[in-house]
C-alpha positions as a Markdown table, in Angstrom:
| # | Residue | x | y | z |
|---|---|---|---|---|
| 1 | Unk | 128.4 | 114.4 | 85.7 |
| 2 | Unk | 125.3 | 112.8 | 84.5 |
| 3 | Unk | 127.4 | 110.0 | 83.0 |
| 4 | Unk | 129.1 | 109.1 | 86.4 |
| 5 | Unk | 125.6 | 109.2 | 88.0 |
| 6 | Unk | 124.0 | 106.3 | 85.2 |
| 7 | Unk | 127.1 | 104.6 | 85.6 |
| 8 | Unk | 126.7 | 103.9 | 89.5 |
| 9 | Unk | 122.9 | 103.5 | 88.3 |
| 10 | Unk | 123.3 | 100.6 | 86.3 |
| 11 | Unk | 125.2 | 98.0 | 88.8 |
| 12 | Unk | 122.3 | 98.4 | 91.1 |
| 13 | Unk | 119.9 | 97.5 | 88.7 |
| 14 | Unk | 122.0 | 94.8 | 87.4 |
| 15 | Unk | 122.2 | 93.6 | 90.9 |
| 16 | Unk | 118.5 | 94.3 | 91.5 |
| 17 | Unk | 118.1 | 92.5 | 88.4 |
| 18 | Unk | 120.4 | 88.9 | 89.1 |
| 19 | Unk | 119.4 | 88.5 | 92.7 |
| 20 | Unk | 115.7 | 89.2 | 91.9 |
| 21 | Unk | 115.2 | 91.8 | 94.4 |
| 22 | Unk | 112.9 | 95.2 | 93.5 |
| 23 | Unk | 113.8 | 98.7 | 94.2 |
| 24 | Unk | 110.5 | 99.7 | 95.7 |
| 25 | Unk | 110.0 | 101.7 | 98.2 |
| 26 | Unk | 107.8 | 100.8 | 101.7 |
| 27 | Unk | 104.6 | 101.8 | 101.2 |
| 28 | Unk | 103.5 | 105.4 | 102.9 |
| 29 | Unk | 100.1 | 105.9 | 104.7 |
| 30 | Unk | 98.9 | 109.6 | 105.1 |
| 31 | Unk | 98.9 | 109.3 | 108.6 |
| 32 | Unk | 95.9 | 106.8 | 108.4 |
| 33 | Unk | 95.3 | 102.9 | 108.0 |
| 34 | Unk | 92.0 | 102.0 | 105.8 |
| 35 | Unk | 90.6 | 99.5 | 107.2 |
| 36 | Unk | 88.1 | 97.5 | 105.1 |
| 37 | Unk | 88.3 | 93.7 | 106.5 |
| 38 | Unk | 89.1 | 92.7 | 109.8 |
| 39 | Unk | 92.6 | 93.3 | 112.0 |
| 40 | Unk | 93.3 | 91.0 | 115.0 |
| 41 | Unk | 96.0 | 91.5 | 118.0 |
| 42 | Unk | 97.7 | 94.6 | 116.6 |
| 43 | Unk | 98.9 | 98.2 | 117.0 |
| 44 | Unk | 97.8 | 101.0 | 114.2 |
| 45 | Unk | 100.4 | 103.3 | 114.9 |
| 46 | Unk | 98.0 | 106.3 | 113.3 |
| 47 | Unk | 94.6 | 107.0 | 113.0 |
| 48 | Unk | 92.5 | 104.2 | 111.4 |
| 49 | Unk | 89.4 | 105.2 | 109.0 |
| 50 | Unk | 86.5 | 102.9 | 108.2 |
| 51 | Unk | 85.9 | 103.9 | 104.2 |
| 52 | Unk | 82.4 | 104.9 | 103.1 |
| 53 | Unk | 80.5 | 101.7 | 102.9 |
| 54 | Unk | 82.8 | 98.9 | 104.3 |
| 55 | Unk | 82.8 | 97.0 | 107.2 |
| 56 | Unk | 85.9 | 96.9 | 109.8 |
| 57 | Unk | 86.3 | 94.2 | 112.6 |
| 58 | Unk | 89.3 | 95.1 | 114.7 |
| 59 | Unk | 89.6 | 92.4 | 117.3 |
| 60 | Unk | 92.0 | 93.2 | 120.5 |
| 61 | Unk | 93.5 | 95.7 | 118.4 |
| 62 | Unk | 95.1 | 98.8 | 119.7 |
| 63 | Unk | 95.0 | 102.2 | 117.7 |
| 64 | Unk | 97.6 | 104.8 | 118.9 |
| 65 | Unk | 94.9 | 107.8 | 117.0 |
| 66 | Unk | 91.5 | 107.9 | 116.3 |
| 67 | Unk | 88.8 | 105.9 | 114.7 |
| 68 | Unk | 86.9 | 107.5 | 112.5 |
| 69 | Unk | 83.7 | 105.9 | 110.4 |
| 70 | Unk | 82.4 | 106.7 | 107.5 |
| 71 | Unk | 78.9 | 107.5 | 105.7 |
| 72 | Unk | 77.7 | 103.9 | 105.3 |
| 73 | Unk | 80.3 | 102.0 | 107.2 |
| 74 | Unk | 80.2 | 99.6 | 109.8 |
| 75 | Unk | 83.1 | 99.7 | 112.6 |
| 76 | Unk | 82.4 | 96.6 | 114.9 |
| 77 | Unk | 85.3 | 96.7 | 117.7 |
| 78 | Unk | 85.7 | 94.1 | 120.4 |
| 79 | Unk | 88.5 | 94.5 | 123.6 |
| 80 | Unk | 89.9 | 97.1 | 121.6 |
| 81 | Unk | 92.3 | 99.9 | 123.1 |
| 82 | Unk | 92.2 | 103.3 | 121.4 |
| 83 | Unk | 94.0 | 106.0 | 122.3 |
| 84 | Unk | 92.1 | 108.8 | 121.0 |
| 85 | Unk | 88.4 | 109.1 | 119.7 |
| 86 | Unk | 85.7 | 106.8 | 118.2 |
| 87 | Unk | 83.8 | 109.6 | 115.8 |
| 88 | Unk | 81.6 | 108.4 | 113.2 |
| 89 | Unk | 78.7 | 110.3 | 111.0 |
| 90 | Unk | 76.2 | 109.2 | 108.9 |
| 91 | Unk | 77.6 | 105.8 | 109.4 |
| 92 | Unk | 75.4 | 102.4 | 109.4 |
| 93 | Unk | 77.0 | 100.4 | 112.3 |
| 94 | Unk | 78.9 | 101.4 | 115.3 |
| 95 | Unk | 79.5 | 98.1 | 117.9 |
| 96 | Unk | 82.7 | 98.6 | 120.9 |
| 97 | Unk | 81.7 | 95.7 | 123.1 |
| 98 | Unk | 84.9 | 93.5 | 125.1 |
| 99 | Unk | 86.2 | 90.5 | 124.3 |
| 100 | Unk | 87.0 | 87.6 | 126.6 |
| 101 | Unk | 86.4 | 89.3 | 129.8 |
| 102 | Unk | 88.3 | 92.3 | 128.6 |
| 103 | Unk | 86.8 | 95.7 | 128.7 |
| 104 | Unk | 87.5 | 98.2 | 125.1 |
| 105 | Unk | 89.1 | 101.1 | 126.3 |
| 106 | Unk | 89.3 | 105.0 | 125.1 |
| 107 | Unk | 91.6 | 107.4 | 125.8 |
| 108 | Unk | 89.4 | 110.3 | 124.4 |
| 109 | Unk | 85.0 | 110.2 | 123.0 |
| 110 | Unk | 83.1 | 108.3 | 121.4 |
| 111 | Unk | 81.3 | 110.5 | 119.6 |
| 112 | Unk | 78.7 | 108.8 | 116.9 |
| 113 | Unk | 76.0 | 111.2 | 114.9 |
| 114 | Unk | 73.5 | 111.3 | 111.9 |
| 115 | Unk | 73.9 | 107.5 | 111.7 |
| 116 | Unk | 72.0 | 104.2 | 112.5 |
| 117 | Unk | 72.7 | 101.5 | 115.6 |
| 118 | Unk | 74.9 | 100.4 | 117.9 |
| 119 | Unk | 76.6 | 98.7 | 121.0 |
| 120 | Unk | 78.6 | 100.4 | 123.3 |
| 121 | Unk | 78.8 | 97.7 | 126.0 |
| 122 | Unk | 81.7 | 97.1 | 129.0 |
| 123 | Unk | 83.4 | 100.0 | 127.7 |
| 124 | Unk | 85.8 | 102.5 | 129.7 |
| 125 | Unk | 85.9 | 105.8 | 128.1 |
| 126 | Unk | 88.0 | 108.5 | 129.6 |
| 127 | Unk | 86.3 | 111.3 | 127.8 |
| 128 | Unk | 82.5 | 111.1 | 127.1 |
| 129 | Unk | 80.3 | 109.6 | 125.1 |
| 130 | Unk | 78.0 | 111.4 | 123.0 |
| 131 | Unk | 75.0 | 110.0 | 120.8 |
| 132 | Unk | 73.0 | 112.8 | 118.3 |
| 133 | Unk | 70.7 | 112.8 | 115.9 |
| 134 | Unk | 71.0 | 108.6 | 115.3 |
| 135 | Unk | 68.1 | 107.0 | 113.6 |
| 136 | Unk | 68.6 | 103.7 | 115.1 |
| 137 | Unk | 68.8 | 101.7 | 118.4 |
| 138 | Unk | 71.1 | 102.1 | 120.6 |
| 139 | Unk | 72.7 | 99.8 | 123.5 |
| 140 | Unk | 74.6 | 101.6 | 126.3 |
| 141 | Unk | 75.3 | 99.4 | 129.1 |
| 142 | Unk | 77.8 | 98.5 | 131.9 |
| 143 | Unk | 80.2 | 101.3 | 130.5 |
| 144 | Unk | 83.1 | 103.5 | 132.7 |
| 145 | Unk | 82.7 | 107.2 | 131.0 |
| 146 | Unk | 84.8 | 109.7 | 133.4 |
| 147 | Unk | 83.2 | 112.3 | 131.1 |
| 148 | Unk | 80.0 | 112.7 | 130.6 |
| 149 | Unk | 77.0 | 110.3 | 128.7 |
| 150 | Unk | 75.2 | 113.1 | 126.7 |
| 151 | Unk | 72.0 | 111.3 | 124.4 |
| 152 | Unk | 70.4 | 114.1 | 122.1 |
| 153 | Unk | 67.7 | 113.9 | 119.2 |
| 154 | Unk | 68.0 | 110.2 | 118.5 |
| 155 | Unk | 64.7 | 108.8 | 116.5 |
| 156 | Unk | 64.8 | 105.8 | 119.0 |
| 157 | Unk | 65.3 | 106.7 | 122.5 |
| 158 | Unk | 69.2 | 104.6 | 123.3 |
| 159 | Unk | 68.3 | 101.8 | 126.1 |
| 160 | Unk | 70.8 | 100.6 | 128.8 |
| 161 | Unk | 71.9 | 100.5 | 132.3 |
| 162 | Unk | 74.5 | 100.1 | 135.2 |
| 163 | Unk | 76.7 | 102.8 | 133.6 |
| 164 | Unk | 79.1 | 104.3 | 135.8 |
| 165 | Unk | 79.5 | 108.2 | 134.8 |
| 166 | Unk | 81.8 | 110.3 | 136.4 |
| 167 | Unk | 80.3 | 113.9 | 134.8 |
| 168 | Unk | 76.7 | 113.9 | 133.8 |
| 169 | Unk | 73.9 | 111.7 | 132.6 |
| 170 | Unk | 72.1 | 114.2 | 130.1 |
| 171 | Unk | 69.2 | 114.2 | 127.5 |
| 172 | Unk | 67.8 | 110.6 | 126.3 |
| 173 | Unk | 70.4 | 108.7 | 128.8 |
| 174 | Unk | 69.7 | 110.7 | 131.7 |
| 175 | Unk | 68.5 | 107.6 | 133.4 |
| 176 | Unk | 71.0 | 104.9 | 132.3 |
């Protein structure tokens, strides 16, 4: 039997070999895209994960999971659609702003803590957004959040205004 099965194997590399074509297989992602660079106008059919101490641009790009940033990195995210959560920790950058008129948009939280700054500008979040223990500033302004806008322990107090919150405006952002 083993002879049979080398002799059917060596035609395909012969082929593989004459018409210059490799016998590699697709490449396989855990269920998550790296993203260390920038992505324009296209769907992450997984979750996508901004590695410890890189810097992601995604610009109108849709992700069908969630985004997740890592100690260090920066995630900066304009007209973006995502369809589950924004979660970052210890992270240096967090920016979801629109892009040409076009709001970002998430399906679930954005839920950013232990980190430094960011933007969360023209933004409809179907869930809530949450800000904790974040050592730098933070803009929240002109956002749709049919949860709740919940601001707690922050070294410098988030600014912003005109945000339209369907649940309640606690802690720091009480008044945006």
């Amino acid at each position: 039997m083993k002879q049979k099965i080398a002799v059917l194997a060596l035609p395909l590399l012969a082929a593989a070999t004459v018409t210059g074509a490799a016998l590699v297989a697709p490449p396989a992602y855990a269920d998550e895209l790296r993203c260390a660079g920038s992505l324009g106008a296209t769907t992450v059919d997984d979750d996508l994960v901004v590695p410890s101490g890189t810097t992601c641009r995604l610009n109108g790009t849709r992700v069908e999971g969630n985004i997740e940033v890592k100690s260090g990195a920066t995630l900066i995210a304009s007209g973006v659609r995502v369809d589950g959560n924004i979660q970052g920790e210890n992270f240096t950058r967090v920016v979801v702003t629109p892009r040409k008129g076009d709001r970002s948009r998430v399906d679930g939280n954005i839920q950013l803590e232990d980190g430094g700054k960011g933007r969360i500008v023209r933004t409809v979040v179907d869930g809530d957004i949450q800000l904790e223990d974040n050592a730098g500033r933070f803009v929240v302004r002109r956002n749709v959040v049919d949860g709740n806008l919940q601001c707690e322990d922050n070294s410098v107090r988030p600014v912003g205004n005109r945000n339209r919150v369907a649940g309640d405006k606690e802690g720091q952002c009480r008044r945006m």
